XYZ file of C-alpha atoms in Angstrom:
742
model
C -0.534 -4.517 -52.983
C 0.580 -4.463 -56.618
C 2.299 -7.510 -58.078
C 5.531 -5.611 -58.823
C 5.608 -4.182 -55.323
C 5.091 -7.635 -53.787
C 7.940 -9.079 -55.839
C 10.310 -6.260 -54.858
C 9.344 -6.635 -51.194
C 9.935 -10.402 -51.344
C 13.452 -9.806 -52.680
C 14.109 -7.247 -50.012
C 12.934 -9.580 -47.235
C 15.503 -12.084 -48.493
C 18.171 -9.412 -48.072
C 16.979 -8.604 -44.522
C 15.761 -11.902 -42.917
C 12.439 -11.785 -41.063
C 13.587 -12.935 -37.633
C 11.924 -11.018 -34.834
C 13.708 -10.085 -31.644
C 11.689 -12.684 -29.717
C 13.066 -15.445 -31.975
C 16.693 -14.594 -31.324
C 18.949 -15.985 -28.600
C 17.200 -16.549 -25.210
C 17.017 -13.594 -22.800
C 18.358 -11.266 -25.502
C 15.342 -9.007 -25.048
C 16.186 -8.267 -21.405
C 19.996 -8.395 -21.419
C 22.613 -6.341 -23.200
C 24.604 -9.525 -23.827
C 23.617 -12.982 -24.953
C 25.479 -16.147 -24.104
C 26.583 -18.338 -26.985
C 27.126 -21.849 -25.702
C 28.733 -23.434 -28.758
C 32.545 -23.559 -28.527
C 32.620 -20.846 -25.844
C 36.123 -20.114 -24.593
C 36.546 -19.375 -20.832
C 38.295 -16.209 -19.705
C 41.849 -16.888 -18.440
C 42.813 -16.749 -14.773
C 44.767 -13.693 -13.682
C 48.201 -14.524 -12.256
C 50.320 -11.424 -11.603
C 53.981 -11.478 -10.679
C 54.541 -12.306 -6.980
C 56.142 -9.549 -4.852
C 59.272 -10.180 -2.753
C 59.186 -9.819 1.064
C 60.676 -6.311 0.835
C 58.183 -5.352 -1.930
C 55.303 -6.750 0.121
C 56.295 -4.586 3.094
C 56.561 -1.453 0.914
C 53.207 -2.138 -0.779
C 51.599 -2.642 2.647
C 52.998 0.691 3.898
C 51.855 2.592 0.782
C 48.381 1.030 0.930
C 48.010 2.014 4.594
C 49.138 5.588 3.919
C 46.623 5.876 1.098
C 43.768 4.476 3.198
C 44.569 6.533 6.324
C 45.151 9.908 4.690
C 42.426 12.470 5.219
C 42.527 15.849 3.518
C 46.240 15.793 2.788
C 47.080 15.604 -0.956
C 48.184 12.142 -2.030
C 51.318 13.583 -3.604
C 52.472 14.841 -0.187
C 51.484 11.644 1.657
C 53.460 9.444 -0.733
C 56.520 11.678 -1.010
C 58.619 9.502 1.366
C 58.031 6.505 -0.912
C 58.701 8.127 -4.297
C 62.314 7.019 -4.605
C 61.457 3.398 -3.733
C 58.277 3.135 -5.858
C 58.608 1.029 -9.030
C 56.228 0.165 -11.848
C 55.605 -3.355 -10.470
C 54.368 -1.881 -7.186
C 51.412 -0.217 -8.914
C 49.378 -3.389 -9.535
C 50.187 -4.796 -6.077
C 48.930 -1.602 -4.402
C 45.793 -1.663 -6.579
C 45.089 -5.171 -5.338
C 45.150 -3.818 -1.744
C 42.824 -0.836 -2.347
C 40.526 -2.205 -5.106
C 37.445 -2.066 -2.861
C 37.645 1.762 -2.667
C 37.100 3.053 -6.211
C 37.853 6.707 -5.395
C 41.222 5.745 -3.833
C 42.002 3.646 -6.914
C 41.485 6.652 -9.192
C 43.564 9.001 -7.022
C 46.426 6.543 -6.706
C 46.418 5.667 -10.409
C 46.532 9.358 -11.407
C 49.492 9.826 -9.032
C 51.288 6.866 -10.638
C 50.517 8.121 -14.149
C 51.904 11.550 -13.326
C 55.195 9.778 -12.526
C 54.909 7.685 -15.726
C 54.880 4.518 -13.643
C 51.667 3.096 -15.170
C 51.530 0.194 -17.602
C 48.937 -0.956 -20.121
C 48.046 -3.804 -17.762
C 47.357 -1.350 -14.925
C 45.290 0.787 -17.325
C 43.156 -2.267 -18.145
C 42.718 -3.021 -14.425
C 41.546 0.512 -13.600
C 39.241 0.452 -16.640
C 37.651 -2.768 -15.355
C 37.184 -1.236 -11.899
C 35.620 1.893 -13.427
C 33.106 -0.193 -15.421
C 32.331 -2.351 -12.367
C 31.622 0.900 -10.473
C 29.279 2.004 -13.323
C 31.616 4.917 -14.092
C 31.586 4.411 -17.875
C 32.721 7.984 -18.512
C 36.042 7.438 -16.707
C 36.451 4.058 -18.424
C 35.919 5.732 -21.780
C 38.449 8.442 -20.881
C 41.036 5.847 -19.791
C 40.841 3.935 -23.060
C 40.742 7.104 -25.181
C 43.885 8.460 -23.487
C 45.823 5.396 -24.631
C 44.946 5.924 -28.314
C 45.883 9.600 -28.094
C 49.545 8.730 -27.571
C 51.839 9.875 -30.392
C 53.710 7.441 -32.670
C 51.569 4.495 -31.627
C 51.725 1.277 -33.636
C 47.987 0.767 -33.950
C 48.052 -2.889 -35.016
C 50.412 -4.122 -32.286
C 48.891 -1.892 -29.621
C 45.374 -3.085 -30.427
C 46.337 -6.759 -30.055
C 48.192 -6.057 -26.799
C 45.371 -3.911 -25.360
C 42.620 -6.416 -26.184
C 44.625 -9.400 -24.873
C 45.333 -7.621 -21.581
C 41.700 -6.581 -21.258
C 40.707 -10.240 -21.615
C 43.521 -11.393 -19.298
C 42.451 -9.050 -16.466
C 38.688 -9.502 -17.023
C 37.974 -12.453 -14.747
C 39.701 -11.150 -11.608
C 39.143 -7.388 -11.890
C 35.514 -6.838 -12.840
C 33.846 -9.462 -14.992
C 31.529 -6.784 -16.338
C 31.023 -7.326 -20.104
C 30.256 -3.623 -20.631
C 34.005 -3.039 -20.592
C 34.151 -4.465 -24.123
C 31.315 -2.128 -25.132
C 33.348 0.859 -23.974
C 36.508 -0.442 -25.663
C 34.572 -1.039 -28.896
C 32.922 2.407 -28.795
C 36.265 4.189 -28.364
C 37.680 2.325 -31.370
C 34.668 3.343 -33.474
C 34.907 6.974 -32.376
C 38.619 6.991 -33.254
C 37.773 5.691 -36.729
C 39.447 2.318 -36.098
C 36.600 0.401 -37.711
C 38.653 -2.646 -38.745
C 39.894 -3.103 -35.170
C 36.352 -2.565 -33.827
C 35.069 -5.371 -36.065
C 37.819 -7.632 -34.695
C 36.689 -6.896 -31.118
C 33.137 -7.858 -32.064
C 34.341 -11.155 -33.544
C 36.847 -11.949 -30.767
C 34.432 -11.560 -27.850
C 32.018 -13.956 -29.567
C 34.587 -16.649 -28.723
C 34.038 -15.830 -25.032
C 30.250 -16.095 -25.329
C 29.559 -12.352 -25.353
C 27.724 -10.153 -27.844
C 28.073 -6.384 -27.850
C 25.056 -4.270 -26.864
C 22.792 -2.927 -29.599
C 23.854 0.643 -28.688
C 27.492 -0.192 -29.463
C 26.508 -1.928 -32.690
C 24.385 1.091 -33.660
C 27.380 3.365 -33.130
C 29.430 1.120 -35.434
C 26.608 0.995 -37.984
C 26.214 4.776 -37.906
C 29.953 5.357 -38.398
C 30.006 2.949 -41.358
C 27.038 4.781 -42.897
C 28.926 8.081 -42.752
C 32.082 6.722 -44.407
C 31.656 7.377 -48.136
C 33.098 3.990 -49.145
C 31.476 1.891 -46.392
C 27.751 2.552 -46.815
C 27.185 -0.814 -48.486
C 29.234 -2.463 -45.708
C 26.782 -1.059 -43.148
C 23.924 -2.849 -44.917
C 25.885 -6.124 -44.902
C 26.603 -5.703 -41.162
C 22.918 -5.067 -40.542
C 22.094 -8.365 -42.255
C 24.856 -10.435 -40.619
C 24.983 -9.319 -36.969
C 21.568 -10.800 -35.958
C 22.951 -14.225 -36.918
C 25.212 -14.099 -33.830
C 22.692 -12.576 -31.429
C 22.525 -8.805 -32.025
C 18.930 -7.633 -31.627
C 18.483 -4.512 -33.716
C 16.100 -1.782 -32.585
C 14.276 1.118 -34.275
C 17.433 3.258 -34.182
C 19.283 0.496 -36.081
C 16.648 0.413 -38.800
C 16.737 4.196 -39.063
C 20.485 4.115 -39.699
C 20.145 1.479 -42.423
C 17.173 3.247 -44.028
C 19.417 6.311 -44.236
C 22.184 4.186 -45.810
C 19.855 2.800 -48.454
C 18.619 6.327 -49.221
C 22.228 7.521 -49.547
C 22.755 4.817 -52.166
C 19.809 6.257 -54.101
C 17.659 3.145 -53.533
C 14.639 5.023 -52.153
C 12.042 2.382 -53.020
C 14.067 -0.222 -51.110
C 14.332 2.181 -48.156
C 10.542 2.430 -48.223
C 10.260 -1.374 -48.292
C 12.584 -1.530 -45.280
C 10.204 0.828 -43.483
C 7.390 -1.668 -44.180
C 9.671 -4.539 -43.134
C 10.132 -2.942 -39.702
C 6.434 -3.341 -38.991
C 6.454 -6.946 -40.264
C 9.139 -7.674 -37.668
C 7.141 -6.100 -34.855
C 8.961 -2.759 -34.645
C 7.136 0.573 -34.664
C 8.720 3.105 -37.055
C 9.141 6.529 -35.472
C 9.264 10.082 -36.869
C 12.922 9.613 -37.839
C 12.085 6.463 -39.831
C 9.413 8.204 -41.901
C 11.308 11.491 -42.203
C 14.383 9.717 -43.587
C 12.382 8.047 -46.373
C 10.502 11.300 -47.023
C 13.841 13.100 -47.361
C 14.972 10.412 -49.812
C 11.894 10.889 -51.988
C 12.388 14.670 -51.774
C 15.952 14.357 -53.084
C 14.595 12.642 -56.197
C 11.646 14.993 -56.667
C 8.952 12.391 -55.867
C 6.505 14.935 -54.451
C 3.381 12.788 -54.825
C 4.963 9.942 -52.836
C 6.126 12.452 -50.226
C 2.574 13.693 -49.583
C 1.233 10.113 -49.410
C 3.881 9.070 -46.904
C 3.201 12.140 -44.762
C -0.497 11.153 -44.666
C 0.461 7.592 -43.619
C 2.734 9.057 -40.962
C -0.032 11.290 -39.582
C -2.476 8.372 -39.689
C -0.201 6.495 -37.290
C -0.275 9.411 -34.873
C 3.221 10.637 -35.735
C 3.778 14.360 -36.002
C 6.178 15.566 -38.758
C 9.170 17.375 -37.259
C 11.386 20.215 -38.459
C 13.502 17.796 -40.519
C 10.391 16.413 -42.266
C 9.041 19.836 -43.150
C 12.522 21.056 -44.071
C 12.900 18.262 -46.649
C 9.497 19.034 -48.199
C 10.135 22.792 -48.271
C 13.529 22.237 -49.927
C 11.933 20.105 -52.665
C 9.167 22.667 -53.259
C 11.701 25.495 -53.473
C 13.848 23.542 -55.940
C 10.715 22.800 -57.974
C 9.933 26.558 -58.030
C 6.668 25.897 -56.141
C 7.257 28.735 -53.735
C 3.614 29.322 -52.831
C 3.336 25.656 -51.780
C 6.645 25.936 -49.915
C 5.322 28.891 -47.929
C 2.059 27.048 -47.238
C 4.040 24.042 -45.933
C 6.005 26.453 -43.741
C 2.826 27.992 -42.302
C 1.363 24.510 -41.740
C 4.556 23.627 -39.876
C 4.034 26.574 -37.529
C 0.318 25.751 -37.076
C 1.331 22.249 -35.977
C 3.555 23.758 -33.290
C 6.811 22.727 -34.984
C 9.411 25.464 -34.503
C 11.288 26.211 -37.744
C 15.057 26.313 -37.443
C 17.846 28.128 -39.221
C 17.930 25.521 -42.023
C 14.224 25.909 -42.899
C 14.415 29.707 -42.998
C 17.610 29.615 -45.078
C 15.957 27.216 -47.555
C 12.991 29.575 -48.016
C 15.188 32.668 -48.293
C 17.381 30.973 -50.892
C 14.356 29.691 -52.840
C 12.661 33.092 -53.067
C 15.940 34.860 -53.873
C 16.637 32.514 -56.778
C 13.204 33.344 -58.203
C 13.885 37.057 -57.889
C 11.276 37.615 -55.159
C 13.536 39.551 -52.816
C 10.577 41.047 -50.968
C 9.373 37.643 -49.740
C 12.957 36.571 -48.963
C 13.470 39.718 -46.863
C 10.216 39.035 -45.021
C 11.483 35.591 -43.970
C 14.893 36.998 -43.062
C 13.374 39.677 -40.804
C 10.941 37.157 -39.307
C 13.894 34.924 -38.505
C 15.686 37.766 -36.704
C 12.554 38.717 -34.752
C 12.359 35.132 -33.422
C 16.025 35.262 -32.309
C 16.982 32.548 -34.791
C 20.564 33.439 -35.629
C 21.366 33.541 -39.349
C 24.612 31.818 -40.316
C 26.999 32.263 -43.242
C 24.677 30.299 -45.563
C 21.692 32.478 -44.627
C 23.570 35.713 -45.245
C 25.034 34.361 -48.492
C 21.515 33.511 -49.719
C 19.960 36.904 -48.903
C 23.013 38.857 -50.136
C 22.935 36.852 -53.364
C 19.242 37.718 -53.724
C 19.864 41.454 -53.502
C 22.807 41.092 -55.883
C 20.532 39.341 -58.402
C 18.065 42.247 -58.436
C 20.904 44.782 -58.596
C 20.303 46.314 -55.143
C 23.945 46.559 -54.135
C 23.224 49.151 -51.428
C 21.213 46.607 -49.422
C 23.604 43.784 -50.343
C 26.506 45.879 -49.038
C 24.657 46.644 -45.786
C 23.956 42.962 -45.185
C 27.574 42.088 -45.942
C 28.735 44.583 -43.296
C 26.088 43.321 -40.847
C 27.409 39.794 -41.373
C 30.931 40.928 -40.493
C 29.694 42.795 -37.400
C 28.064 39.568 -36.164
C 31.472 37.912 -36.250
C 30.602 35.664 -39.185
C 33.432 35.063 -41.634
C 32.329 35.111 -45.281
C 33.523 32.162 -47.321
C 34.681 32.098 -50.936
C 31.075 31.781 -52.178
C 29.896 34.827 -50.205
C 32.757 36.999 -51.420
C 32.269 35.861 -55.014
C 28.503 36.580 -54.889
C 29.151 40.146 -53.681
C 31.885 40.646 -56.282
C 29.536 39.313 -58.971
C 26.769 41.653 -57.799
C 28.997 44.717 -58.010
C 30.315 43.651 -61.422
C 26.792 43.186 -62.810
C 25.835 46.595 -61.411
C 28.797 48.121 -63.257
C 30.553 48.960 -59.974
C 33.833 47.253 -60.794
C 35.810 49.472 -58.402
C 33.690 48.234 -55.460
C 34.072 44.656 -56.724
C 37.869 44.961 -56.548
C 37.565 46.466 -53.065
C 35.713 43.312 -51.914
C 38.327 41.218 -53.732
C 41.082 42.918 -51.704
C 39.098 42.361 -48.483
C 38.815 38.700 -49.444
C 42.596 38.337 -49.755
C 43.214 40.234 -46.486
C 40.766 37.884 -44.713
C 42.913 34.950 -45.821
C 40.279 33.594 -48.216
C 41.917 32.590 -51.487
C 40.090 33.749 -54.629
C 39.103 30.860 -56.873
C 38.908 30.582 -60.657
C 35.225 31.562 -60.299
C 36.174 34.741 -58.398
C 38.702 35.795 -61.039
C 36.302 34.910 -63.850
C 33.649 37.089 -62.226
C 36.038 40.055 -62.091
C 37.189 39.441 -65.679
C 33.553 39.309 -66.796
C 32.873 42.621 -65.003
C 35.851 44.299 -66.671
C 34.852 42.946 -70.079
C 31.327 44.292 -69.703
C 32.840 47.680 -68.874
C 34.945 47.434 -72.037
C 38.227 47.308 -70.098
C 39.717 44.364 -71.980
C 43.318 45.314 -71.145
C 42.686 44.983 -67.393
C 40.813 41.747 -68.033
C 43.871 40.331 -69.832
C 46.073 41.465 -66.922
C 43.876 39.441 -64.541
C 44.217 36.378 -66.768
C 48.017 36.678 -66.501
C 47.696 37.105 -62.711
C 45.697 33.880 -62.580
C 48.472 32.006 -64.360
C 51.063 33.449 -61.950
C 49.291 32.165 -58.824
C 48.674 28.745 -60.337
C 45.035 29.129 -61.376
C 44.211 27.979 -64.888
C 41.571 29.989 -66.768
C 38.686 27.770 -67.811
C 36.056 27.921 -70.535
C 33.927 30.329 -68.468
C 36.898 32.701 -68.230
C 37.456 32.664 -71.976
C 33.725 32.991 -72.674
C 33.737 36.219 -70.620
C 36.542 37.629 -72.777
C 34.750 36.512 -75.959
C 31.653 38.342 -74.688
C 33.736 41.446 -73.953
C 35.225 41.459 -77.445
C 31.784 41.010 -79.010
C 30.297 43.859 -76.985
C 33.129 46.142 -78.070
C 32.401 45.272 -81.715
C 35.496 43.093 -82.206
C 33.597 40.015 -83.404
C 36.452 38.839 -85.617
C 38.874 39.069 -82.666
C 36.404 37.039 -80.607
C 36.309 34.311 -83.290
C 40.115 34.330 -83.382
C 40.270 33.870 -79.580
C 37.865 30.914 -79.830
C 40.272 29.283 -82.279
C 43.218 29.902 -79.919
C 41.718 28.390 -76.785
C 40.331 25.504 -78.829
C 43.869 24.799 -80.058
C 44.952 24.805 -76.390
C 42.521 21.965 -75.685
C 39.520 23.933 -74.377
C 36.519 23.246 -76.595
C 33.892 25.968 -77.107
C 30.416 25.235 -75.780
C 26.855 26.410 -76.386
C 27.588 29.646 -74.456
C 30.528 30.469 -76.744
C 28.472 30.028 -79.913
C 25.431 31.776 -78.431
C 27.611 34.796 -77.548
C 28.882 35.014 -81.141
C 25.339 34.633 -82.482
C 24.127 37.424 -80.188
C 26.857 39.746 -81.478
C 25.909 39.120 -85.107
C 22.169 39.503 -84.311
C 22.736 42.877 -82.653
C 24.904 43.936 -85.583
C 21.991 43.112 -87.905
C 23.908 40.296 -89.590
C 21.275 37.596 -89.236
C 22.744 35.454 -92.026
C 26.068 35.148 -90.139
C 24.216 34.416 -86.911
C 22.455 31.519 -88.608
C 25.799 30.309 -90.026
C 27.178 30.155 -86.465
C 24.117 28.092 -85.454
C 24.742 25.674 -88.345
C 28.412 25.290 -87.322
C 27.335 24.662 -83.738
C 24.888 21.937 -84.774
C 27.449 20.452 -87.168
C 29.869 19.962 -84.276
C 27.245 18.150 -82.235
C 26.818 20.930 -79.670
C 23.236 21.046 -78.419
C 21.764 24.563 -78.467
C 20.031 25.735 -75.297
C 16.824 27.724 -75.024
C 19.070 30.791 -74.568
C 20.556 30.155 -78.018
C 17.106 30.288 -79.575
C 16.181 33.294 -77.428
C 19.168 35.147 -78.887
C 18.025 34.272 -82.401
C 14.446 35.287 -81.533
C 15.680 38.618 -80.153
C 17.703 39.141 -83.339
C 14.659 38.571 -85.552
C 12.566 40.949 -83.431
C 15.232 43.684 -83.251
C 15.598 43.578 -87.024
C 11.840 43.755 -87.616
C 11.590 40.128 -88.746
C 8.600 39.253 -86.549
C 7.231 36.646 -88.950
C 10.549 34.803 -88.747
C 10.331 35.095 -84.979
C 6.864 33.496 -84.993
C 8.158 30.707 -87.261
C 11.092 30.083 -84.890
C 8.706 29.815 -81.946
C 6.494 27.288 -83.759
C 9.589 25.307 -84.864
C 10.861 25.153 -81.256
C 7.522 23.820 -80.037
C 7.357 21.268 -82.882
C 10.865 20.010 -82.052
C 10.050 19.673 -78.348
C 12.285 22.593 -77.312
C 10.383 24.312 -74.498
C 10.376 28.111 -74.888
C 10.604 30.181 -71.706
C 9.361 33.631 -70.707
C 12.351 35.328 -72.379
C 11.490 33.669 -75.725
C 8.002 35.170 -75.647
C 9.131 38.505 -74.185
C 11.017 39.466 -77.369
C 7.836 39.099 -79.447
C 5.620 40.753 -76.819
C 7.951 43.751 -76.546
C 8.144 44.356 -80.303
C 4.382 44.035 -80.797
C 3.868 46.511 -77.924
C 6.367 48.938 -79.491
C 4.418 48.661 -82.762
C 1.129 49.323 -80.866
C -0.173 45.949 -82.049
C -1.709 44.972 -78.706
C -3.933 42.365 -80.340
C -0.846 40.433 -81.493
C 0.878 41.011 -78.143
C -2.169 39.642 -76.299
C -2.247 36.603 -78.625
C 1.405 35.840 -77.816
C 0.643 36.206 -74.090
C -2.353 33.875 -74.414
C -0.227 31.277 -76.240
C 2.368 31.612 -73.507
C -0.184 30.870 -70.770
C -1.737 28.017 -72.774
C 1.679 26.321 -72.942
C 2.053 26.847 -69.152
C 5.055 29.130 -69.562
C 4.884 31.426 -66.542
C 5.155 35.125 -67.391
C 7.970 36.926 -65.577
C 8.393 40.537 -64.506
C 9.508 41.624 -67.999
C 6.403 40.077 -69.591
C 4.109 41.985 -67.271
C 6.013 45.248 -67.668
C 5.988 45.083 -71.477
C 2.243 44.339 -71.591
C 1.335 46.947 -68.948
C 3.262 49.675 -70.778
C 1.769 48.609 -74.105
C -1.810 48.654 -72.791
C -1.219 51.982 -71.000
C 0.092 53.502 -74.227
C -3.018 52.201 -76.017
C -5.186 53.497 -73.138
C -6.450 49.966 -72.377
C -6.331 50.704 -68.641
C -8.651 47.888 -67.601
C -6.243 45.321 -69.098
C -3.214 47.190 -67.737
C -4.676 47.266 -64.210
C -5.556 43.550 -64.347
C -1.972 42.694 -65.377
C -0.545 44.990 -62.679
C -2.560 43.209 -59.973
C -1.387 39.825 -61.274
C 2.215 41.013 -61.266
C 2.006 42.183 -57.651
C 0.222 39.009 -56.492
C 3.014 36.878 -57.965
C 5.592 38.877 -56.024
C 7.378 40.602 -58.903
C 8.921 44.018 -58.233
C 7.306 46.835 -60.194
C 9.755 49.352 -61.675
C 9.411 53.141 -61.562
C 8.864 53.270 -65.341
C 5.929 50.813 -65.098
C 4.336 52.823 -62.271
C 4.846 55.955 -64.384
C 3.169 54.298 -67.386
C 0.130 53.389 -65.236
C -0.141 56.908 -63.764
C 0.099 58.524 -67.213
C -2.433 56.065 -68.631
C -4.948 56.814 -65.867
C -4.436 60.570 -66.284
C -5.103 60.350 -70.010
C -8.364 58.504 -69.222
C -9.214 61.128 -66.541
C -8.998 58.434 -63.827
C -7.444 60.708 -61.191
C -8.359 58.593 -58.133
C -6.716 55.514 -59.684
C -3.690 57.600 -60.670
C -3.312 58.762 -57.091
C -3.663 55.176 -55.779
C -0.842 54.008 -58.052
C 1.267 57.011 -57.080
C 0.780 56.283 -53.362
C 1.929 52.697 -53.915
C 4.908 53.969 -55.897
C 5.753 56.278 -53.008
C 5.511 53.400 -50.497
C 7.986 51.470 -52.635
C 10.430 54.390 -52.335
C 10.434 55.072 -56.095
C 10.594 58.574 -57.626
C 8.509 59.750 -60.559
C 9.820 61.675 -63.563
C 9.157 65.231 -64.785
C 6.276 64.185 -67.008
C 4.299 62.863 -64.012
C 4.984 66.128 -62.204
C 3.627 68.008 -65.210
C 0.498 65.820 -65.245
C -0.258 66.478 -61.597
C 0.538 70.205 -61.884
C -1.626 70.630 -64.974
C -4.542 68.802 -63.367
C -4.160 70.851 -60.196
C -4.267 74.152 -62.114
C -7.241 73.120 -64.239
C -9.354 71.750 -61.411
C -8.923 73.306 -57.996
C -11.946 71.329 -56.887
C -9.884 68.142 -57.197
C -7.528 69.249 -54.427
C -8.261 66.131 -52.406
C -6.873 63.942 -55.164
C -3.911 65.899 -56.496
C -2.499 68.310 -53.906
C -0.520 65.783 -51.860
C 0.971 63.986 -54.875
C 2.158 67.300 -56.357
C 4.097 68.152 -53.216
C 5.575 64.666 -53.078
C 6.468 64.501 -56.761
C 8.225 67.891 -56.654
C 10.327 66.775 -53.712
C 11.087 63.359 -55.215
C 11.838 64.760 -58.640
C 14.190 67.460 -57.352
C 16.035 65.064 -55.030
C 16.326 62.472 -57.771
C 17.570 65.118 -60.217
C 20.194 66.387 -57.759
C 21.475 62.865 -57.259
C 21.770 62.402 -61.013
C 23.780 65.602 -61.290
C 26.008 64.608 -58.356
C 26.810 61.331 -60.077
């Protein structure tokens, strides 16, 4: 073991003393309670009020009636005595029938229905229930007391505990009654009172069972401000005889992980074995989840190997944690492999695992893989919940497929699932990005009718959609509506309006608006400045764009990679490719990591200029720097190589694009088909066309002309071109009719 690790473990052992269960109080291993001999207080004798002669006669009569009744309801049997029955009689009758537990319960319920019961009688019946091993009824009795309205908790607690102690010796003498009392307090959230019970019964030589202490420990761990208290309790309780078990350690390991102290949680796992306990799947999975939360993938794999080496099989929670980390790290292939390994090991994936995978693939734009998992989930009768539907709907919204997103939204409603604010906002955002603002407002109205209040994000999404459509007046109306209902527009809201003004060519108005909201106390951010830069770049005013960048830097606002991508796009659009190359080199030199979009601007312009050598060099540099190409990169290069008739390179890139799960557009398929036709590669052209057809994409008129021309010139090639001609005519005509209808 490394020196640093040994030192940390030594400190941790001081925090959690190494006293094994066998070294604790005698007989603690076999008994739920341990006797503490020092200064032990005896339980008091029970001395109830003595009944008068007349009361004694009445109690005797009632007790006999209760004992002798057969099938007749108790209410009917005791009707003659109702007017004479008083609260004091209850305990005296209980003393007569205490040996018959079922009669006790019936009689007590009758008395309670008349409101003749007292807290003392409740304690007595609770003792009898525990003595009869009916802990469920005992629990119910105690719980019913705390459910009373307008109860003074402090006074009632003292009174209840004192009476429980007072009646203990004569009515049961079973220490589990304090376990039940303690557990009810914990479940009701009365943690301070529960701690008092623990301390008070120590005076009587009793220690609560480890199950009760675990319940208390678990509740402390779930209270946001009491996690550290749980760790202190874990350290202190063994000093008075509590013998923790594996479940106890698991709770504390979880606490330590919640505090972000994952290494210490791992040390506690090691400490368990030092103390003679055997960590279980939960122990390891909790630490693994902790490492996953902090992205420590290497430590996760090592711990899983240790776990397997001890004969422990990772469960759904273990795999779920690993899959979540891999998805967040964009390692989707590894996430899917972990999922398949999970199934091979016989571990059944649950809703959470499937939702994690669906969300991960959707966020990377791989809607095909996400849909595969969603359909697989349905086929296994694993019901998707609101989170699952929100993830898959969001995925379709991201790729602009609002038809499928709309279908899934309706399917969700038909299943009786109520969309939340996030679901509604995702659908609204999808429609807005697709330019279907009318549909977005329809969903917005549905949201209000469903009783789900639109948030600032929802309104900002609608405002952004209107601004992108150029409807700035309606966008301003929505801002006023926000103010009316008490929602304050934020920086994102104003940035949407700035973007709308810039897109409509009103750059000066946009700059004026920035000044206004800055005066109102909302400071512009990198997005604000990047939006203004983008407007100037697209207007060909590169000098002004660079002035905005200087102002941004002067105010201490850190540019993002998007800021530099905007500048790169501006250089490329204005034919300043050398400046673009210089910007890329400067970014790398300054440690600013370019992304696929940075490179795509250069790749696209070189492809447009038919300079495929330069485009290939940019692509090579991109791969060397481990910047993963995206769908746009592949499409630009494929079209460029097809145009240059470099079909071998185009086909290689197409295969790579498909293998990585990117969706191929109709225009890219068309470019491949045209490229193969120009090189007289008719079989390959047909293969691409068949794949295009399977994807449900329609070709354009030029492809139809290619197939028709080839068919007329070479009737002998019927096997390769006849079917595609028929299909392309149908697809082209249908597609054309739809365009006219719209």
